[in-house]
Every structure is written in C-alpha cells, then in structure tokens.
PDB file of C-alpha atoms in Angstrom:
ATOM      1  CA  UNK A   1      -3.897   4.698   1.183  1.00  0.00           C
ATOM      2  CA  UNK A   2      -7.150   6.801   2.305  1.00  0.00           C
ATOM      3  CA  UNK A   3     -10.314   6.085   0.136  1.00  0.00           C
ATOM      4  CA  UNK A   4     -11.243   8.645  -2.313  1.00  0.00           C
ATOM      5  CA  UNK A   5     -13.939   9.587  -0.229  1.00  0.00           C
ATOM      6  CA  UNK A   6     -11.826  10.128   3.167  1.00  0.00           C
ATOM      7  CA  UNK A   7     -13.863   6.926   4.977  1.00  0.00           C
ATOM      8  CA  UNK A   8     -11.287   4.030   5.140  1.00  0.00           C
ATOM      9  CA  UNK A   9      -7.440   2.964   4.798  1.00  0.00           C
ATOM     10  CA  UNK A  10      -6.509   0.332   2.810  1.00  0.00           C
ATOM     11  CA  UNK A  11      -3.128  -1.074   4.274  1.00  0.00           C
ATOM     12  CA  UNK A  12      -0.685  -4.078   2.735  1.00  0.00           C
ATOM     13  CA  UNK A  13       1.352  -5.966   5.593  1.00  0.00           C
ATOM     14  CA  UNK A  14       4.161  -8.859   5.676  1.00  0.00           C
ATOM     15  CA  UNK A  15       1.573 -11.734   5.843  1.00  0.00           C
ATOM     16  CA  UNK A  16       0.454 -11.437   2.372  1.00  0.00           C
ATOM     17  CA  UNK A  17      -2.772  -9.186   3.459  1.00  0.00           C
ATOM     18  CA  UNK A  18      -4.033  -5.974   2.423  1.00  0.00           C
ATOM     19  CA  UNK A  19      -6.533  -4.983   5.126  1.00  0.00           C
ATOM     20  CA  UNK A  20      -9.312  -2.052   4.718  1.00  0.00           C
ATOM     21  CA  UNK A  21      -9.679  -0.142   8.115  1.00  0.00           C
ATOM     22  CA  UNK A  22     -12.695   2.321   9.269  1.00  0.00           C
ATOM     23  CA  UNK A  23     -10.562   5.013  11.102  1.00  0.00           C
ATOM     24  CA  UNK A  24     -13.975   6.578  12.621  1.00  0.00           C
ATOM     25  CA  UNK A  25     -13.872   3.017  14.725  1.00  0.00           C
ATOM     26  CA  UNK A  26      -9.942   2.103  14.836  1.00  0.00           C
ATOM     27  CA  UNK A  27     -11.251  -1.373  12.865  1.00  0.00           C
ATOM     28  CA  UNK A  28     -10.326  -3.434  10.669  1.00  0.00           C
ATOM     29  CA  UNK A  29     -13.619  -3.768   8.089  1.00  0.00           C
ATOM     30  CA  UNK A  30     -12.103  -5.909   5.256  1.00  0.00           C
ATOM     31  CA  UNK A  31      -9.245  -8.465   4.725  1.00  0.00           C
ATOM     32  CA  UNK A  32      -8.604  -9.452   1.584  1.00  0.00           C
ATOM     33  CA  UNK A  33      -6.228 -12.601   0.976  1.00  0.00           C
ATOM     34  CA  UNK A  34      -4.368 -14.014  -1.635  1.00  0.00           C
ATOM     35  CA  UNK A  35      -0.393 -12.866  -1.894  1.00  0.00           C
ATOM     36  CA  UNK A  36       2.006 -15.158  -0.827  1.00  0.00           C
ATOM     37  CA  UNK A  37       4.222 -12.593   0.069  1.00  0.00           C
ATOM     38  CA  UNK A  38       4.260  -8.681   1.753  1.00  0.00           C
ATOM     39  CA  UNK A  39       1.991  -6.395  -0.014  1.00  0.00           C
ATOM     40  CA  UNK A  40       4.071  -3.907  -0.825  1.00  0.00           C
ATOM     41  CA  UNK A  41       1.477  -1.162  -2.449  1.00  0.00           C
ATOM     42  CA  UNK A  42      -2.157  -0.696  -2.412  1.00  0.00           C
ATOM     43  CA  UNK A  43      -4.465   2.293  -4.596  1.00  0.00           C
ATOM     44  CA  UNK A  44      -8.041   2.659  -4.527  1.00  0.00           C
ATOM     45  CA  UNK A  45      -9.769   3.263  -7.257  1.00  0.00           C
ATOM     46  CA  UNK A  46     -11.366   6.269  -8.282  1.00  0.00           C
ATOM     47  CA  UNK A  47     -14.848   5.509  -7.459  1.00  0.00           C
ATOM     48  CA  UNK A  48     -13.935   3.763  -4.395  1.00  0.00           C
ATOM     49  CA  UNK A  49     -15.110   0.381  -5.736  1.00  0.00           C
ATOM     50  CA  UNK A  50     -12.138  -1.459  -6.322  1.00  0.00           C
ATOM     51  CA  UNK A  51      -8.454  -1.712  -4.481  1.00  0.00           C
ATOM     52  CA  UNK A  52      -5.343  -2.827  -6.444  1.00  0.00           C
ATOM     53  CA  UNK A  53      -2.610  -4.873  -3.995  1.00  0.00           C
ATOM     54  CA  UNK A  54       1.120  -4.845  -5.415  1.00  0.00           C
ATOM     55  CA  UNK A  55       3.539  -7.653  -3.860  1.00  0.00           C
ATOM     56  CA  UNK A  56       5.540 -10.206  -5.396  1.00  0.00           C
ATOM     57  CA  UNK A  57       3.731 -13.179  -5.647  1.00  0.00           C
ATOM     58  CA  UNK A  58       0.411 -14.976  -5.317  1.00  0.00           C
ATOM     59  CA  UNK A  59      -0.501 -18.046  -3.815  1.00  0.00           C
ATOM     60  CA  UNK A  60      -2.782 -19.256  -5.975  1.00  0.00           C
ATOM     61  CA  UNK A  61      -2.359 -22.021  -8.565  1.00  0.00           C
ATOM     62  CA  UNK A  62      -1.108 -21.413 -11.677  1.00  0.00           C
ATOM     63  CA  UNK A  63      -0.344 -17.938 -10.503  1.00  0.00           C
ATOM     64  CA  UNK A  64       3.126 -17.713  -9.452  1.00  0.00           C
ATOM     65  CA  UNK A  65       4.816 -14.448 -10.437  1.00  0.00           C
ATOM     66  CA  UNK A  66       1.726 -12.635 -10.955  1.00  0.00           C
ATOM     67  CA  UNK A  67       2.456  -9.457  -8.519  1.00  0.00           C
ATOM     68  CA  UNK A  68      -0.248  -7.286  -9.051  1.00  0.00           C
ATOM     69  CA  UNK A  69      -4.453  -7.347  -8.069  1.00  0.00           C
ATOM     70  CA  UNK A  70      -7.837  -5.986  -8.775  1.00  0.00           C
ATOM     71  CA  UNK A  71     -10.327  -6.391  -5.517  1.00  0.00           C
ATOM     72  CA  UNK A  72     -13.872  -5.337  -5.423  1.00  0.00           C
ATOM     73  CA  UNK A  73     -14.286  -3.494  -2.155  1.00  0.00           C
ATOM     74  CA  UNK A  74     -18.264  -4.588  -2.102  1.00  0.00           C
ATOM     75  CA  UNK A  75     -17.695  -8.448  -1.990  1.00  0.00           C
ATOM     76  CA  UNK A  76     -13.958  -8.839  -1.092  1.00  0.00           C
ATOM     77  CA  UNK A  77     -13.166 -10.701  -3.616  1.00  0.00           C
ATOM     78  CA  UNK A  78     -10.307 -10.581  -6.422  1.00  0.00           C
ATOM     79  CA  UNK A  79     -12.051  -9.819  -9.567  1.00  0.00           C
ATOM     80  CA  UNK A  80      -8.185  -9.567 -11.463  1.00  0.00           C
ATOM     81  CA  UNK A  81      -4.895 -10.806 -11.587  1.00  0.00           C
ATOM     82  CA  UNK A  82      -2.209  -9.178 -13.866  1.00  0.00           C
ATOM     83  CA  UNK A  83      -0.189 -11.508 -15.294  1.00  0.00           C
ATOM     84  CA  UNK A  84       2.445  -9.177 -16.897  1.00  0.00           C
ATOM     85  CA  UNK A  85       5.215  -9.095 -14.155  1.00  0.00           C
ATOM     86  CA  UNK A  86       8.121 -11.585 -13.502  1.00  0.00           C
ATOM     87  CA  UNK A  87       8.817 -10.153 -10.662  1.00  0.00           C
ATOM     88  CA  UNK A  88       7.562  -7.529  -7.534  1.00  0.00           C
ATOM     89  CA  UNK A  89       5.052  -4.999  -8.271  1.00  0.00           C
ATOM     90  CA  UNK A  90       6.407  -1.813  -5.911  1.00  0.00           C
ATOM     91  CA  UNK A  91       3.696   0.468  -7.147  1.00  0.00           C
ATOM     92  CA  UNK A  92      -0.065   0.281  -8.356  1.00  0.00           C
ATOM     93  CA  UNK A  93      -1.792   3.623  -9.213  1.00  0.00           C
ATOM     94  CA  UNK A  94      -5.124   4.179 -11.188  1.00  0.00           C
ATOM     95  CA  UNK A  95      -5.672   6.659 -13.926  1.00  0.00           C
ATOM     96  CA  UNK A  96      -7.971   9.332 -13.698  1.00  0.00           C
ATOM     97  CA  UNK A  97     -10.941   7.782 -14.386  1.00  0.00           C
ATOM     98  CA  UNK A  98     -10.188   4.272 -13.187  1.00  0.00           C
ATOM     99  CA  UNK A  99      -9.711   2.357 -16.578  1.00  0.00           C
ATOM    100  CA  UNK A 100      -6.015   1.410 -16.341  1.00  0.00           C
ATOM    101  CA  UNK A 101      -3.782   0.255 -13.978  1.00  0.00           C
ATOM    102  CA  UNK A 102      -0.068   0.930 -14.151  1.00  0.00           C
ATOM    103  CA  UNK A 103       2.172  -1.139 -11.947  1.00  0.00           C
ATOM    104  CA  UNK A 104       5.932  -1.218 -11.603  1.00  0.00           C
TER     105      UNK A 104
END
C-alpha cells in the first residue's frame, strides 16, 4: 500500500513482517515485527502516521488470536492490538479521517 503522501510502500510478507520501503532508494526503511503468521493486509493511515497489519495471529503473550495492528510509523512500534477477531484479519482500511479501523 503507497503512503498517502506517494513516499513509501508498506508491504506484509510470509514471515510475520510488514516492511515500509522508500521506492526513491529501492530500501527497505522500516520493519515492524510482531505476527506470528503472513501479514495478509496492510493500510496507512490518513495522515501517514500510523500503519494497520492484518494476519492471523500474534506472537505475543496473551495475544493469540488477535489478527489485527496499529503501528506508529515514527517509532516502529505497535501502539494497538485489536482483540475482536477469532480468527484472520484479510482486510484493514481506515476511515476518512483516521478514527476507526474496520477489519474483516
């Protein structure tokens, strides 16, 4: 998925990673870890700030199941993990003005 602003790619792969790529360089900029499984879906947010990953799992204690993620772009970090599927997440997209997250 391209940025809002046209500058980077935000990718999901097999390994459990969704990667954020500068296309201007052909780099990779940004890895951000945490599935235990493919990431199936990534969306940027609307500002740009944050990138939701869709997969079917995390890794992460206590977390099993939970398919879906919030990750601030500026630190790398996972600032959010929705806890309302059983199951994969196959799609993330933002609303409009980036204050919901539907996932499915």
């Amino acid at each position: 998925a391209w940025s809002p602003d046209g500058t980077r790619l935000a990718t999901g792969s097999q390994d459990g990673m969704a990667a954020v790529w500068s296309p201007d360089i052909g780099q990779r900029v940004q890895t951000l870890e945490g599935h235990s499984s493919a990431v199936t879906s990534v969306a940027w947010s609307p500002d740009g700030t944050r990138l939701a990953t869709g997969s079917d799992g995390m890794k992460l204690t206590g977390t099993e199941g939970m398919a879906a993620a919030v990750w601030s772009i500026d630190s790398g970090l996972r600032v959010q993990t929705l806890k309302s599927h059983d199951g994969w997440a196959c799609s993330v997209a933002w609303s409009p003005d980036g204050t919901r997250l539907a996932t499915g």
